[in-house]
Coordinates of C-alpha atoms and ligand atoms in Angstrom, one line a residue:
X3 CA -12.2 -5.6 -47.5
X4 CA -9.0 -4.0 -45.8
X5 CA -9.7 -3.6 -42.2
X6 CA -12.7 -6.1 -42.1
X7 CA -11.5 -7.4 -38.7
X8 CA -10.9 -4.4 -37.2
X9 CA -13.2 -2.5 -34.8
X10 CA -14.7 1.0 -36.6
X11 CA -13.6 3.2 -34.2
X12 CA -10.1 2.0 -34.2
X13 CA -9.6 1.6 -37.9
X14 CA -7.6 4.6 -38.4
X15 CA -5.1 3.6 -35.7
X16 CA -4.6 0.1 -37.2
X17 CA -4.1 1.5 -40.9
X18 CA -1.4 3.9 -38.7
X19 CA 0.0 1.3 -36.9
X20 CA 0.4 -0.5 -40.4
X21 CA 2.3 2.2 -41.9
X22 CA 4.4 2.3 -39.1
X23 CA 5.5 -1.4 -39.8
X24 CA 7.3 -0.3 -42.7
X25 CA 9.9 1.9 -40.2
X26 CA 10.2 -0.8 -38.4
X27 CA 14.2 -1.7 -37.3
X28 CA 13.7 -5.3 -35.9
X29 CA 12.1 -4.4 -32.8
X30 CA 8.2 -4.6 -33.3
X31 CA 7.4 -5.7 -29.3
X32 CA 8.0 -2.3 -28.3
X33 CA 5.9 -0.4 -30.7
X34 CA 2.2 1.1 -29.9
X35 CA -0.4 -0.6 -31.7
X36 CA -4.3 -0.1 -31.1
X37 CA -6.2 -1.7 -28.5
X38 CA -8.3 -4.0 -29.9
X39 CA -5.1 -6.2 -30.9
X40 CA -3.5 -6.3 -27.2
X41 CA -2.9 -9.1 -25.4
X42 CA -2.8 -9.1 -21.5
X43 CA -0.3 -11.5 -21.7
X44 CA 3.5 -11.5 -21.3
X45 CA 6.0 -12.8 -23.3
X46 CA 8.0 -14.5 -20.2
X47 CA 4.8 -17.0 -20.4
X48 CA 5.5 -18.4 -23.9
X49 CA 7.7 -20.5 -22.1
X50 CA 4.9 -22.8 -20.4
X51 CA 4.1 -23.7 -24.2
X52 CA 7.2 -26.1 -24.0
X53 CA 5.9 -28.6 -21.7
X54 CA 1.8 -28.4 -22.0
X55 CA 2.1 -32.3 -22.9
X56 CA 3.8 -33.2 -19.9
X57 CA 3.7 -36.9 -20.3
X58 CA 5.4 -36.8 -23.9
X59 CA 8.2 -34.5 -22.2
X60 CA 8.6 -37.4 -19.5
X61 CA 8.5 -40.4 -22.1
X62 CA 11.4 -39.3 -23.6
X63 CA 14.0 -40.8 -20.9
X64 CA 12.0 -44.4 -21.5
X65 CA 13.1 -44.7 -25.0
X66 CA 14.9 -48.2 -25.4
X67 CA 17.8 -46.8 -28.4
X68 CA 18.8 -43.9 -29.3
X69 CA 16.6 -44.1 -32.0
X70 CA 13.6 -44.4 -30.0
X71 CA 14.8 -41.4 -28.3
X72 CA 15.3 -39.2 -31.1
X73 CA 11.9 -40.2 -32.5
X74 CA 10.8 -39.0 -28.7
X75 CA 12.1 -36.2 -29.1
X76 CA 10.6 -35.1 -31.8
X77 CA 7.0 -36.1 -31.1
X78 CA 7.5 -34.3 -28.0
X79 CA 8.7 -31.0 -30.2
X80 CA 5.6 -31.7 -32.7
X81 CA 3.5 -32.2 -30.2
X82 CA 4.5 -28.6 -28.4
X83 CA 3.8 -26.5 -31.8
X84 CA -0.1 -26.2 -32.2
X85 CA -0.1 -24.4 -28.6
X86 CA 2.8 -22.1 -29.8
X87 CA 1.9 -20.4 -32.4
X88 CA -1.9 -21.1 -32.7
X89 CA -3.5 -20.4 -29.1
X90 CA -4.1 -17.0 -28.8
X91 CA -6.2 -17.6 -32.4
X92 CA -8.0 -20.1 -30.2
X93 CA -8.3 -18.2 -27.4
X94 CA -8.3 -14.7 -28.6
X95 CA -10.1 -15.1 -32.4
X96 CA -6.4 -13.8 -33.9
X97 CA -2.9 -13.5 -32.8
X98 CA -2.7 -10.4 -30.7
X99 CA 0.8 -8.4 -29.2
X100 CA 1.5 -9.8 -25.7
X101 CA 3.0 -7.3 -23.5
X102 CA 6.5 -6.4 -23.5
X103 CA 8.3 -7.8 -20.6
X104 CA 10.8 -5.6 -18.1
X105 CA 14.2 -6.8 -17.2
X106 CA 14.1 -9.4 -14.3
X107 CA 10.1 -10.4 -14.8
X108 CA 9.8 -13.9 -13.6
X109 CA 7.2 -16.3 -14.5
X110 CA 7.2 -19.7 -12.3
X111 CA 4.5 -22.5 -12.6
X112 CA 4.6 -26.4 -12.5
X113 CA 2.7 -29.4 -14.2
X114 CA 1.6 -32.3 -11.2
X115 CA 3.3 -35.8 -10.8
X116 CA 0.5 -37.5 -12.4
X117 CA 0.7 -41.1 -12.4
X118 CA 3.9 -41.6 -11.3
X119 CA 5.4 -38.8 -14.2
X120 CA 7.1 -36.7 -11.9
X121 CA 6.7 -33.2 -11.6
X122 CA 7.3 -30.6 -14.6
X123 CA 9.0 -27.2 -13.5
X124 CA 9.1 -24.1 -15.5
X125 CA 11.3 -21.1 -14.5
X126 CA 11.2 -18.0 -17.2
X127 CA 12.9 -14.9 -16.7
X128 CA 13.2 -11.3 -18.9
X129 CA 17.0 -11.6 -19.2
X130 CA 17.3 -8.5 -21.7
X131 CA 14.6 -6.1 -22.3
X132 CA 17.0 -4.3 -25.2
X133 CA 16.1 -6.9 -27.4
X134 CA 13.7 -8.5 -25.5
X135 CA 15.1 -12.1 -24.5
X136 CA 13.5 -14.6 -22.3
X137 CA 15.4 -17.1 -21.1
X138 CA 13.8 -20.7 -19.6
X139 CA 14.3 -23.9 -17.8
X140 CA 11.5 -26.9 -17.8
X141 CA 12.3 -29.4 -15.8
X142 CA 11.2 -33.2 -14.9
X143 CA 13.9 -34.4 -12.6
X144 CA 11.9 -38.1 -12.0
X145 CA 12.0 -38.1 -15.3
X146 CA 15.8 -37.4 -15.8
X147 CA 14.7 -34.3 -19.0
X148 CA 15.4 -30.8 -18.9
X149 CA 15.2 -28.1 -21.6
X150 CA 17.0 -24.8 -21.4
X151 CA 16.6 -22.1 -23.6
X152 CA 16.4 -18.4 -24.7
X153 CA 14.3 -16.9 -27.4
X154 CA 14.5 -13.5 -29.1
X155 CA 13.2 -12.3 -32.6
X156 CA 14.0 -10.2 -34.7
X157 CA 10.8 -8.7 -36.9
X158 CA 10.8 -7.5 -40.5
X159 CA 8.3 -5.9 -42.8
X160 CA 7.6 -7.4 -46.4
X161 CA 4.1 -5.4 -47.3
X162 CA 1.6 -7.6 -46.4
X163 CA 3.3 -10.1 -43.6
X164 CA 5.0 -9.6 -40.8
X165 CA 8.4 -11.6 -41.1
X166 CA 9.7 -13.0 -37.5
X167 CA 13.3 -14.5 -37.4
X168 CA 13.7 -16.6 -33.7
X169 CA 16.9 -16.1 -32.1
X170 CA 18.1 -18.0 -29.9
X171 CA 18.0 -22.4 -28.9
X172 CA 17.1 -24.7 -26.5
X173 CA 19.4 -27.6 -25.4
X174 CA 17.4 -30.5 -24.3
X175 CA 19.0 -32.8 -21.5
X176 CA 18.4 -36.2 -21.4
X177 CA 19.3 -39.1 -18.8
X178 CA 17.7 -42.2 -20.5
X179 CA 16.7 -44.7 -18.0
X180 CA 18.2 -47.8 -19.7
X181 CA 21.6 -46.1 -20.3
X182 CA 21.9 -43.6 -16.9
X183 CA 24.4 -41.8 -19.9
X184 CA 22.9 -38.0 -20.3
X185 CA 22.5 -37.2 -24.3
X186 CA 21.9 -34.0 -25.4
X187 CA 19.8 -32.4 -27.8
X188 CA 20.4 -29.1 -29.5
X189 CA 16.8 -27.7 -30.9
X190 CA 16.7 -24.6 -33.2
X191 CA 13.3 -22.8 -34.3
X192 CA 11.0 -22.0 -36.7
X193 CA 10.8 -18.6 -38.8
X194 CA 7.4 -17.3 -38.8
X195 CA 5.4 -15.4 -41.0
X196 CA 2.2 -13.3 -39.3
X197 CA -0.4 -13.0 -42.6
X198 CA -3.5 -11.6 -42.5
X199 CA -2.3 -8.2 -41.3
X200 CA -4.7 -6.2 -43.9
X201 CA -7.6 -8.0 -42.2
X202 CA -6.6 -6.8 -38.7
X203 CA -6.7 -10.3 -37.9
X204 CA -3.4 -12.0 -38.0
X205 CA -2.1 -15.4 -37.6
X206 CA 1.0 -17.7 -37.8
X207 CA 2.2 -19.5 -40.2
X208 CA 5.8 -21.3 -39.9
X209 CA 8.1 -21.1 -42.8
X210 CA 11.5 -22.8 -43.6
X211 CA 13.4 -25.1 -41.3
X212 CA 14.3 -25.8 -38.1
X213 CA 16.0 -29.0 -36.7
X214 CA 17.3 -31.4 -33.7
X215 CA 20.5 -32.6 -33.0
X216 CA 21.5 -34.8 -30.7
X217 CA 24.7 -35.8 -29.2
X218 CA 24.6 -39.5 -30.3
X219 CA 24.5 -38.5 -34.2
X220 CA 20.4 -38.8 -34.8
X221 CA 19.5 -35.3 -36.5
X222 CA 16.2 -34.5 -37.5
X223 CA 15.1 -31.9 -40.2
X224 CA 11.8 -30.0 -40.2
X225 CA 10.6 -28.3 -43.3
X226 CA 7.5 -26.1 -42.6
X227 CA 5.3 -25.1 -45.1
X228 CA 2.1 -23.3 -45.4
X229 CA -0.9 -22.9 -48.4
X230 CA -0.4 -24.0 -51.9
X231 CA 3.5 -25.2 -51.6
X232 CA 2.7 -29.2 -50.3
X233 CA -0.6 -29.6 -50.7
X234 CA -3.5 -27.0 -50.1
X235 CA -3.5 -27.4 -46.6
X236 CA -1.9 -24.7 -44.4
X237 CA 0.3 -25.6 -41.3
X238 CA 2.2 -28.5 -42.9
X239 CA 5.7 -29.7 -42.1
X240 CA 7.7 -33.1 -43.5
X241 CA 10.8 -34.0 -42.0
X242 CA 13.8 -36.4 -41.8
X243 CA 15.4 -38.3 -39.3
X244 CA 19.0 -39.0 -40.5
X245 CA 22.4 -40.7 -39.2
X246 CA 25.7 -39.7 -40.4
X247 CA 24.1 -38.2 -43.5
X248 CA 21.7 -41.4 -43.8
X249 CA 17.9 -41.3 -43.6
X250 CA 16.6 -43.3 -41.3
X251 CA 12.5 -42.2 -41.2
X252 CA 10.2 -39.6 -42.5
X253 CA 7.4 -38.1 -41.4
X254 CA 4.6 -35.5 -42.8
X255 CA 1.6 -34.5 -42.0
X256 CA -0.3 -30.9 -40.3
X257 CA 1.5 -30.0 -37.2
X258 CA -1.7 -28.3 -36.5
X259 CA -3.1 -31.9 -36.5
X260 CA -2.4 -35.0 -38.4
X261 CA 0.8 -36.6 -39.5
X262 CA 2.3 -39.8 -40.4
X263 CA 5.0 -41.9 -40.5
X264 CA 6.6 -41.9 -44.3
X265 CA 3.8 -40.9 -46.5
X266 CA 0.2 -39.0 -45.4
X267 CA -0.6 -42.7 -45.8
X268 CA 1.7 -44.3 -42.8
X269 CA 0.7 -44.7 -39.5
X270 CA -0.5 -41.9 -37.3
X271 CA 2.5 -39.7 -35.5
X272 CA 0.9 -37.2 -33.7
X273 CA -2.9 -36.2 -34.0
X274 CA -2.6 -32.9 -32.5
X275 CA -6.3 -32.6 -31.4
X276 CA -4.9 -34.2 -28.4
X277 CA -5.8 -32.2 -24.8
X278 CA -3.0 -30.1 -23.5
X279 CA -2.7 -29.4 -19.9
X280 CA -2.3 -25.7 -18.3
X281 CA 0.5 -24.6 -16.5
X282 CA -0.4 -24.3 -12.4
X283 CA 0.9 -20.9 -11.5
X284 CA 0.7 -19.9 -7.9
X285 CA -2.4 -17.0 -7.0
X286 CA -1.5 -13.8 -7.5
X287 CA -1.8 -12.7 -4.4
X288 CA 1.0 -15.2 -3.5
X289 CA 2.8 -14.2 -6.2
X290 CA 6.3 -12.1 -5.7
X291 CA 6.2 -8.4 -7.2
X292 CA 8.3 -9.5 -10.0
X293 CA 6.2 -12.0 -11.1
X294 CA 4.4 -12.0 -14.3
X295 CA 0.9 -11.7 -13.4
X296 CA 1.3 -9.8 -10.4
X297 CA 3.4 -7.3 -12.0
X298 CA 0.9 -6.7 -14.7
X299 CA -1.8 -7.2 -13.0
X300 CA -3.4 -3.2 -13.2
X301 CA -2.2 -3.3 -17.0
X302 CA -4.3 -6.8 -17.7
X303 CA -7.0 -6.3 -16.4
X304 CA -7.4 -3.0 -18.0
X305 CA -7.5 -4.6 -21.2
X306 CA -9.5 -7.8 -20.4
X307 CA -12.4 -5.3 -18.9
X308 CA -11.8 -2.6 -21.6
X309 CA -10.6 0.4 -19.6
X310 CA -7.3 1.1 -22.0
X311 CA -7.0 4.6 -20.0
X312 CA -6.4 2.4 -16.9
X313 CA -4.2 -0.4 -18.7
X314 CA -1.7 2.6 -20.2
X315 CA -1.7 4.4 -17.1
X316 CA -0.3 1.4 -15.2
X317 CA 2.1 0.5 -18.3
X318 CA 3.4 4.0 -17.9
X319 CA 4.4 3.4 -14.1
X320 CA 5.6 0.4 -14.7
X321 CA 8.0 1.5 -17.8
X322 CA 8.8 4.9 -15.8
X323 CA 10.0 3.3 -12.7
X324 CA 12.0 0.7 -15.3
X325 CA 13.9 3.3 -16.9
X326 CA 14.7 4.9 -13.7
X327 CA 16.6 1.8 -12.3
X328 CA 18.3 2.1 -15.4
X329 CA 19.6 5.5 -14.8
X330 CA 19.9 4.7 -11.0
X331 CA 22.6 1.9 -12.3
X332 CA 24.4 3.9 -14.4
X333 CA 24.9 6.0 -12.1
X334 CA 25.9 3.8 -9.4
X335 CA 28.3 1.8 -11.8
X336 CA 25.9 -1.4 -11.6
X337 CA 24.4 -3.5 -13.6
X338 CA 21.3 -5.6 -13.3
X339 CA 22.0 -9.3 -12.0
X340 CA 19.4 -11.8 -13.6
X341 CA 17.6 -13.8 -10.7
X342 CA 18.1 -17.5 -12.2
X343 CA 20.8 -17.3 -15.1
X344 CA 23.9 -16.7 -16.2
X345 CA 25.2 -15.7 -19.6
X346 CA 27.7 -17.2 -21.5
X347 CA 29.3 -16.2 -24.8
X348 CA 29.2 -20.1 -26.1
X349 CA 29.6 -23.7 -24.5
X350 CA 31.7 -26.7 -26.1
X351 CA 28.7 -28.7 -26.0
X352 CA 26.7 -26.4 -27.8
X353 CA 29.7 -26.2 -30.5
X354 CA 30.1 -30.4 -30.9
X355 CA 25.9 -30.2 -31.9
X356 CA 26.1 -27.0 -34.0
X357 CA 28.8 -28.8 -35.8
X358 CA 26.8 -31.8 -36.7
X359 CA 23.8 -29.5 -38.2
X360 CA 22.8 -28.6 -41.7
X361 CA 24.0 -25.0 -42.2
X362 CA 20.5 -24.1 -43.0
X363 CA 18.9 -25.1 -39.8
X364 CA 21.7 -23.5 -37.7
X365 CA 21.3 -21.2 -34.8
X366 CA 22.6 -17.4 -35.9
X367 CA 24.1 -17.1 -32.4
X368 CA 26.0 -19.1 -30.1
X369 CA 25.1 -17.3 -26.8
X370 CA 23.4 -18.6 -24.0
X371 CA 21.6 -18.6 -20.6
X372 CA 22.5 -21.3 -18.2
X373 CA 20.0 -21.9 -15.7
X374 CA 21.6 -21.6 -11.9
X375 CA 18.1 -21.2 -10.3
X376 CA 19.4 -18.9 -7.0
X377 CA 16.0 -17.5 -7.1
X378 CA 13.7 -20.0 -7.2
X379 CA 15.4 -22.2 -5.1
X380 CA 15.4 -19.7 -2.0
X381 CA 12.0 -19.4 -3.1
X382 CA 11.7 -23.5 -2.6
X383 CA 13.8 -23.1 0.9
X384 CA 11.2 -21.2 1.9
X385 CA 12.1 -17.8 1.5
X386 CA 9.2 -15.1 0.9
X387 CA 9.1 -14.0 -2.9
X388 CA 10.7 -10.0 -1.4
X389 CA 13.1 -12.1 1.0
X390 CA 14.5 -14.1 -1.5
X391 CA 14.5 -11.1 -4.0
X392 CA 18.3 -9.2 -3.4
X393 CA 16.8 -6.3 -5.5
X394 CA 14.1 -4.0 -4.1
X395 CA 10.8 -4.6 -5.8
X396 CA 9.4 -2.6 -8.8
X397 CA 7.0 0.0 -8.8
X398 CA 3.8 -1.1 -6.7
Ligands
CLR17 C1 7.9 -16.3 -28.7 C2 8.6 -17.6 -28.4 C3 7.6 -18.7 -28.4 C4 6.9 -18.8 -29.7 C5 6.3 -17.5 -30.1 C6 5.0 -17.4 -30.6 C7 4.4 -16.2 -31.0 C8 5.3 -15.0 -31.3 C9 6.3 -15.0 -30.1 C10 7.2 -16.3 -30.0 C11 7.2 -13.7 -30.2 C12 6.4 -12.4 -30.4 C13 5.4 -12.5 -31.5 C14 4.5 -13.7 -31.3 C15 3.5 -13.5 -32.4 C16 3.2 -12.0 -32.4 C17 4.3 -11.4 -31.6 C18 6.2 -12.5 -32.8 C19 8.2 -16.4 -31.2 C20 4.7 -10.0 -32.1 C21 5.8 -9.2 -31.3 C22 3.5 -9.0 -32.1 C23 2.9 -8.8 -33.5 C24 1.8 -7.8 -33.5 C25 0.8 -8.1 -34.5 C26 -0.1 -9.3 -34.0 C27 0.0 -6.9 -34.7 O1 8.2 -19.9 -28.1

């Protein structure tokens, strides 16, 4: 039955917030939906899904050939999908609407040298709120592997699904410790399909096909697929690792759990059932007033304990006092400076990669955010989280 999943009292405002879907002009993060379906978590978080296997991000600077690297690569990529786009299902019983990040929000955290690894760094930041863009940098320098990236989407309507096109890339950075020669990697994303919408209890599913390409001529092609098209299974994907149009591997299997090398009947690839490890993020009270979980602090834990009066009156100070600094520049003649980035329109390596891709799987804008990291390394210098902020702090 329509609405099974949703709460009585709020089944009005769902079948609203439905209708309102329709309308919709590509911009769903900053629409009002009903509470039951709110997440108290920000988008500049997502991020942290990029490294939860720490050791597989690592292991890819060990590879013996380029081969052995691409194939690294990709496990690690595999490896990162079931945590984003299936946790809050895990966590939260369905996917739910995280909140909308401001401009500037930061979210810093790390992953510990365990056994030698090396430490894992993440630094997110809100680099547009107009689309919402966040823009990231993970980082294992023992390891010699860094991934920087943006993400945006852009969200359609089709009746029954919500339809989610990713904007945006990551370039992996790789200095492989037989070589000392860096090789990059140029990673596009998924699409996504959000089904179960009727219910009130959506969920993910990945549809067409995203890819790898990396600077020594290895490319690898993901085809995602969900119910009915490969086999009855939902969250499937096969892919192909190719060289100068030659394939060198397959692989298919549930990137949910499962897959094999070749055929379902090759050796085990990934078995996604294995444990994932948490980003460490400092304590709140620790935390600068820019920061994630600080910043939203009065909004979460209005919604974790149920008090949505509460949650919307701290939303409303915090998006008030937002679009005031946006007058305030305006009428100044500035412009917001981002804390740990800098834009740029394209880069040459970025061009040599897209170059090398399947038209389908390429990225449907060249733009980027290079990581400078002025903010977090004052932070590192010792700086306190306001000190090291040039900007004054949001509203309190
Ligand atoms: C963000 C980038 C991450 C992967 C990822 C996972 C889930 C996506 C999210 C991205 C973007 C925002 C998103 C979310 C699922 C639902 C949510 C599309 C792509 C939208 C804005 C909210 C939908 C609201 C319904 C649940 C009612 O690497």
């Amino acid at each position: 039955e329509e609405g099974a999943d949703v709460p009585q009292d709020q089944k009005a405002g769902w079948a609203s917030f439905i209708k309102s879907l329709a309308h919709m002009t590509g911009d769903l993060s900053s629409m009002t939906a009903p509470p039951f379906i709110l997440s108290p978590t920000s988008l500049t978080e997502f991020p942290a899904y990029w490294a939860e296997h720490p050791e597989l991000f690592a292991d890819i600077s060990e590879g013996e050939t380029e081969e052995d690297r691409m194939e690294r690569v990709f496990l690690w990529f595999i490896a990162t999908l079931k945590g984003q786009y299936t946790t809050r299902n895990e966590k939260m019983g369905s996917e739910k609407k995280p909140l909308n990040p401001v401009l500037g929000e930061l979210f810093y955290g790390t992953w510990p040298d365990v056994e030698g690894r090396g430490e894992t760094v993440l630094i997110s930041e809100q680099v547009s709120h107009h689309p919402p863009i966040t823009a990231y940098y993970v980082e294992n320098k023992k390891a010699g592997v860094a991934l920087q990236g943006h993400s945006g989407q852009k969200t359609s309507f089709s009746g029954t699904s919500i339809l989610v096109k990713q904007s945006g890339h990551a370039m992996l950075f790789v200095t492989p410790k037989k070589t000392g020669k860096q090789e990059t990697y140029l990673i596009t994303l998924p699409k996504l399909r959000i089904d179960g919408i009727i219910w009130g209890s959506p969920y993910i599913e990945l549809t067409d096909s995203s890819a790898i390409q990396a600077s020594t001529g290895y490319g690898v092609q993901i085809d995602y697929k969900g119910k009915g098209y490969f086999s009855g299974k939902a969250h499937m994907f096969k892919a192909k690792m190719t060289k100068a149009s030659k394939t060198i591997q397959t692989f298919e299997g549930e990137w949910t759990g499962v897959s094999n090398v070749g055929s379902s009947k090759g050796p085990v690839f990934y078995d996604a059932d294995a444990p994932k490890e948490e980003i460490t993020v400092k304590p709140i009270t620790e935390q600068g007033q820019w920061e994630s979980r600080n910043l939203w602090q009065k909004v979460a834990n209005g919604i974790r304990g149920g008090d949505f009066e509460a949650a919307g009156r701290a939303k409303s100070i915090i998006e008030n006092e937002q679009r005031q600094r946006r007058r305030d520049e305006v009428a100044e003649g500035t412009s917001w400076k981002l804390w740990n980035f800098e834009h740029v329109d394209s880069d040459p390596e970025f061009q040599k990669l897209v170059a090398m891709m399947n038209d389908k799987t390429q990225p449907t804008t060249e733009d980027a955010y290079v990581y400078s990291g002025e903010h977090y390394k004052q932070l590192l210098a010792g700086a306190s989280a306001e000190s090291a902020a040039a900007a004054p702090a949001p509203a309190a």
